[in-house]
C-alpha positions as semicolon CSV with decimal commas, in nm:
position;residue;x (nm);y (nm);z (nm)
1;M;6,959;9,144;4,359
2;T;7,166;9,449;4,256
3;R;6,858;9,626;4,118
4;R;6,660;9,568;4,438
5;E;6,948;9,696;4,651
6;L;6,980;10,012;4,444
7;D;6,605;10,073;4,436
8;A;6,585;10,030;4,813
9;A;6,870;10,278;4,861
10;G;6,698;10,534;4,639
11;I;6,981;10,539;4,385
12;T;6,816;10,624;4,053
13;D;7,082;10,784;3,830
14;P;7,187;10,523;3,568
15;G;7,556;10,613;3,582
16;L;7,561;10,601;3,959
17;R;7,376;10,269;3,960
18;A;7,643;10,128;3,729
19;A;7,916;10,260;3,960
20;Y;7,760;10,092;4,263
21;G;7,717;9,774;4,059
22;R;8,091;9,774;3,986
23;C;8,165;9,799;4,360
24;R;7,934;9,508;4,430
25;Q;8,119;9,299;4,171
26;L;8,451;9,373;4,343
27;N;8,306;9,274;4,678
28;A;8,163;8,949;4,543
29;R;8,486;8,855;4,365
30;H;8,745;8,943;4,628
31;G;8,573;8,937;4,967
32;R;8,394;8,604;4,994
33;T;8,358;8,611;5,373
34;Y;8,268;8,979;5,383
35;F;8,028;8,957;5,088
36;L;7,846;8,663;5,246
37;A;7,792;8,864;5,565
38;T;7,682;9,170;5,365
39;R;7,393;8,972;5,220
40;L;7,240;8,981;5,570
41;L;7,214;9,361;5,576
42;P;6,886;9,543;5,508
43;L;6,858;9,599;5,132
44;E;6,888;9,977;5,156
45;R;7,225;9,958;5,337
46;R;7,406;9,711;5,112
47;S;7,502;9,942;4,826
48;A;7,685;10,181;5,058
49;V;7,881;9,895;5,214
50;H;7,972;9,767;4,867
51;A;8,094;10,117;4,776
52;L;8,319;10,140;5,081
53;Y;8,461;9,793;5,022
54;G;8,497;9,847;4,646
55;F;8,699;10,164;4,693
56;A;8,925;9,999;4,951
57;R;8,973;9,697;4,724
58;W;9,057;9,922;4,426
59;A;9,327;10,108;4,619
60;D;9,464;9,785;4,765
61;D;9,494;9,628;4,420
62;I;9,695;9,927;4,298
63;V;9,937;9,887;4,586
64;D;9,972;9,509;4,565
65;D;9,980;9,475;4,183
66;L;9,975;9,096;4,212
67;D;10,088;9,049;3,850
68;R;10,391;9,270;3,923
69;R;10,352;9,454;3,595
70;L;10,405;9,798;3,750
71;T;10,709;9,956;3,910
72;P;10,675;10,120;4,255
73;D;10,686;10,462;4,087
74;E;10,402;10,364;3,853
75;R;10,194;10,238;4,143
76;D;10,265;10,559;4,333
77;L;10,144;10,760;4,034
78;L;9,822;10,558;4,013
79;L;9,763;10,606;4,383
80;K;9,815;10,982;4,350
81;R;9,564;10,989;4,065
82;L;9,316;10,800;4,280
83;E;9,372;11,047;4,565
84;G;9,309;11,339;4,332
85;D;9,003;11,173;4,183
86;L;8,863;11,105;4,530
87;A;8,927;11,462;4,649
88;H;8,741;11,588;4,341
89;G;8,463;11,335;4,394
90;L;8,411;11,424;4,759
91;R;8,380;11,791;4,660
92;T;8,157;11,749;4,356
93;G;8,007;11,400;4,368
94;G;8,183;11,307;4,043
95;G;8,491;11,102;3,975
96;A;8,671;10,939;3,684
97;E;8,657;10,591;3,837
98;P;8,323;10,421;3,907
99;V;8,438;10,322;4,256
100;V;8,513;10,687;4,332
101;R;8,170;10,804;4,214
102;A;8,002;10,542;4,430
103;V;8,207;10,605;4,743
104;A;8,174;10,984;4,706
105;D;7,798;10,945;4,685
106;T;7,801;10,718;4,992
107;A;8,016;10,965;5,188
108;D;7,769;11,243;5,104
109;R;7,460;11,037;5,191
110;F;7,591;10,923;5,527
111;G;7,812;11,215;5,629
112;I;8,137;11,017;5,635
113;H;8,426;11,250;5,716
114;P;8,682;11,294;5,434
115;A;8,970;11,257;5,683
116;L;8,888;10,887;5,714
117;F;8,959;10,839;5,344
118;A;9,277;11,047;5,366
119;D;9,403;10,828;5,652
120;F;9,321;10,515;5,454
121;L;9,514;10,631;5,148
122;A;9,811;10,733;5,365
123;S;9,840;10,373;5,486
124;M;9,806;10,244;5,131
125;R;10,096;10,469;5,031
126;A;10,304;10,325;5,315
127;D;10,272;9,982;5,154
128;L;10,472;10,109;4,857
129;T;10,785;10,156;5,067
130;V;10,743;10,002;5,416
131;T;10,826;9,631;5,429
132;H;10,818;9,563;5,805
133;Y;10,706;9,705;6,139
134;P;10,952;9,706;6,431
135;T;10,686;9,710;6,705
136;Y;10,317;9,649;6,751
137;A;10,276;10,022;6,816
138;D;10,421;10,089;6,469
139;L;10,182;9,836;6,318
140;R;9,886;9,990;6,503
141;A;9,969;10,329;6,353
142;Y;9,955;10,171;6,007
143;M;9,634;9,981;6,085
144;H;9,459;10,299;6,197
145;G;9,445;10,398;5,832
146;S;9,427;10,056;5,672
147;A;9,167;9,896;5,900
148;A;9,032;10,104;6,191
149;V;8,900;10,377;5,962
150;I;8,704;10,116;5,765
151;G;8,510;10,035;6,081
152;L;8,458;10,406;6,143
153;Q;8,337;10,459;5,785
154;M;8,086;10,178;5,833
155;L;7,928;10,315;6,151
156;P;7,708;10,584;5,989
157;V;7,590;10,329;5,731
158;L;7,506;10,062;5,987
159;G;7,349;10,291;6,245
160;T;7,377;10,270;6,623
161;V;7,146;10,267;6,925
162;V;7,399;10,461;7,131
163;P;7,585;10,784;7,052
164;R;7,820;10,708;6,763
165;E;8,129;10,812;6,960
166;E;8,051;10,540;7,215
167;A;8,047;10,270;6,947
168;A;8,344;10,408;6,753
169;P;8,630;10,243;6,950
170;H;8,467;9,902;6,911
171;A;8,408;9,955;6,539
172;A;8,771;10,054;6,494
173;A;8,884;9,749;6,692
174;L;8,676;9,519;6,472
175;G;8,845;9,656;6,161
176;V;9,184;9,595;6,325
177;A;9,084;9,241;6,432
178;F;8,983;9,152;6,078
179;Q;9,309;9,285;5,938
180;L;9,524;9,109;6,197
181;T;9,342;8,790;6,098
182;N;9,431;8,853;5,735
183;F;9,793;8,923;5,826
184;L;9,817;8,593;6,011
185;R;9,645;8,398;5,735
186;D;9,856;8,561;5,460
187;V;10,203;8,552;5,618
188;G;10,342;8,346;5,330
189;E;10,181;8,548;5,051
190;D;10,285;8,878;5,207
191;L;10,640;8,746;5,241
192;D;10,638;8,674;4,867
193;R;10,555;9,043;4,814
194;G;10,848;9,144;5,033
195;R;10,641;9,241;5,337
196;V;10,621;9,115;5,694
197;Y;10,327;9,256;5,885
198;L;10,379;9,062;6,205
199;P;10,569;9,300;6,438
200;A;10,942;9,235;6,455
201;D;10,944;9,257;6,834
202;L;10,677;8,985;6,860
203;L;10,876;8,763;6,625
204;A;11,207;8,833;6,800
205;A;11,057;8,737;7,137
206;H;11,038;8,383;6,998
207;G;11,369;8,386;6,811
208;V;11,217;8,454;6,468
209;D;11,337;8,699;6,202
210;R;11,271;8,754;5,832
211;P;11,549;8,518;5,709
212;L;11,399;8,234;5,915
213;L;11,052;8,302;5,773
214;E;11,194;8,312;5,420
215;W;11,379;7,985;5,477
216;S;11,062;7,815;5,597
217;R;10,858;7,954;5,308
218;R;11,120;7,851;5,053
219;S;11,198;7,506;5,191
220;G;10,850;7,406;5,309
221;R;11,002;7,307;5,642
222;R;10,871;7,404;5,984
223;D;11,040;7,547;6,291
224;P;10,903;7,547;6,648
225;R;11,009;7,908;6,697
226;I;10,790;8,019;6,408
227;R;10,496;7,822;6,545
228;A;10,539;7,987;6,887
229;A;10,543;8,334;6,728
230;L;10,227;8,256;6,529
231;V;10,051;8,132;6,841
232;A;10,141;8,462;7,011
233;A;10,008;8,656;6,710
234;E;9,684;8,459;6,726
235;S;9,648;8,537;7,098
236;L;9,703;8,907;7,033
237;T;9,441;8,901;6,758
238;R;9,182;8,730;6,978
239;D;9,237;9,001;7,240
240;V;9,139;9,261;6,979
241;Y;8,825;9,063;6,892
242;R;8,729;9,071;7,260
243;T;8,767;9,450;7,258
244;A;8,549;9,474;6,948
245;Q;8,269;9,238;7,051
246;P;8,069;9,471;7,284
247;G;8,020;9,708;6,992
248;I;7,789;9,466;6,810
249;A;7,512;9,525;7,064
250;M;7,549;9,901;7,007
251;L;7,444;9,870;6,642
252;D;7,099;9,895;6,487
253;P;6,932;9,559;6,566
254;R;6,870;9,495;6,196
255;V;7,241;9,502;6,110
256;R;7,370;9,306;6,410
257;P;7,327;8,963;6,240
258;C;7,550;9,078;5,953
259;I;7,830;9,202;6,176
260;R;7,797;8,906;6,412
261;T;7,824;8,672;6,113
262;A;8,136;8,851;5,987
263;F;8,276;8,837;6,341
264;T;8,215;8,462;6,356
265;L;8,347;8,387;6,007
266;Y;8,667;8,586;6,052
267;G;8,718;8,427;6,392
268;G;8,675;8,096;6,212
269;I;8,985;8,175;6,008
270;L;9,182;8,182;6,333
271;D;9,027;7,849;6,426
272;A;9,133;7,706;6,088
273;I;9,488;7,834;6,138
274;A;9,508;7,660;6,474
275;R;9,348;7,345;6,333
276;H;9,616;7,331;6,064
277;D;9,880;7,376;6,335
278;Y;9,989;7,723;6,222
279;T;10,123;7,615;5,882
280;V;10,033;7,952;5,728
281;L;10,372;7,981;5,560
282;H;10,286;7,677;5,352
283;R;9,907;7,674;5,310
284;R;9,620;7,922;5,325
285;A;9,375;7,859;5,606
286;V;9,009;7,891;5,503
287;V;8,677;7,839;5,677
288;P;8,516;7,523;5,533
289;R;8,227;7,595;5,297
290;R;7,986;7,393;5,511
291;R;8,066;7,602;5,817
292;R;8,031;7,927;5,621
293;A;7,691;7,814;5,495
294;A;7,576;7,713;5,845
295;T;7,690;8,045;5,991
296;A;7,513;8,236;5,714
297;A;7,195;8,034;5,768
298;A;7,203;8,118;6,139
299;G;7,247;8,481;6,042
300;V;6,940;8,466;5,818
301;L;6,730;8,343;6,110
302;K;6,860;8,627;6,326
303;V;6,778;8,878;6,051
304;A;6,421;8,748;6,034
305;R;6,390;8,768;6,413
306;A;6,531;9,122;6,422
307;R;6,293;9,240;6,151
308;W;5,995;9,078;6,325
309;Q;6,087;9,239;6,656
310;T;6,134;9,587;6,505
311;A;5,829;9,576;6,277
312;P;5,568;9,655;6,547
313;A;5,765;9,960;6,662
314;A;5,801;10,082;6,304
315;E;5,428;10,032;6,238
316;H;5,342;10,218;6,559
317;A;5,569;10,508;6,455
318;T;5,398;10,518;6,113
319;L;5,053;10,536;6,273
320;E;5,169;10,815;6,502
321;R;5,300;11,015;6,204
322;K;4,968;10,969;6,021
323;G;4,756;11,057;6,321
324;P;4,388;10,964;6,367
325;G;4,175;10,976;6,056
326;R;4,471;11,025;5,815
327;G;4,503;10,664;5,699
């Protein structure tokens, strides 16, 4: 499938093809829900999406260093090297890292503004030192770079049927909704890394603080105050999904099934959290494989319908370009 995706995108340089292939591997390995939805995109769009995700995943892995082999200073140095490599890549199309070569090529092909990558890396750098967010406004400032810009990077790749600036707020909101979902799902794992992404003011409104979360994580015991805070966080997240949803209809009809599938699957994580009674400090909520497969199958049918509906218009446009007697 990788070869067909690259051929469809017109990516012919062997080194660049290998770089895009590396990004696709990262997407397949780390982003099961996202990768499944990506398979519903038109072939020629998939490589660019893999490049954007692969770069984000690469930077995120530097910051998180799950094996804890690196000191904060060492991670900071690696992040600075990545920033320099990206700046060089965006200027020249090169890059020392395969993910940088691929994402620089994608940025050039689709006219993605360099500031979006700078904002993303600024939020990644915050993760090296910031361990909590006092208010939701503080968290939103962080998520602009860590999540909203991902949605904005995707817009030129996906295409819209309205002016891009009209779709942009919804695309940004969808990135934020996905990240808030991850924060809620990963409360326990993030706590193990020394971070609490749920805003302190939201937690405090229900009598929760970091020591209480740490006690629950460590002891395996539950507390009704924690459950109430998690319910509030879920409600906040669903509000952001509602803000994002109108943007799906603003996208190219051929990509809507992909984004709608991602929307449904990520929303399913919230459903799983509620179904498990908000025990995210003690277990990771996942969408059952059967439901993921059913959602993907529904997406495939919508892809086929979208392609069938757009085919006559595309054929008509081709005939008009050829003109009479030029076939």
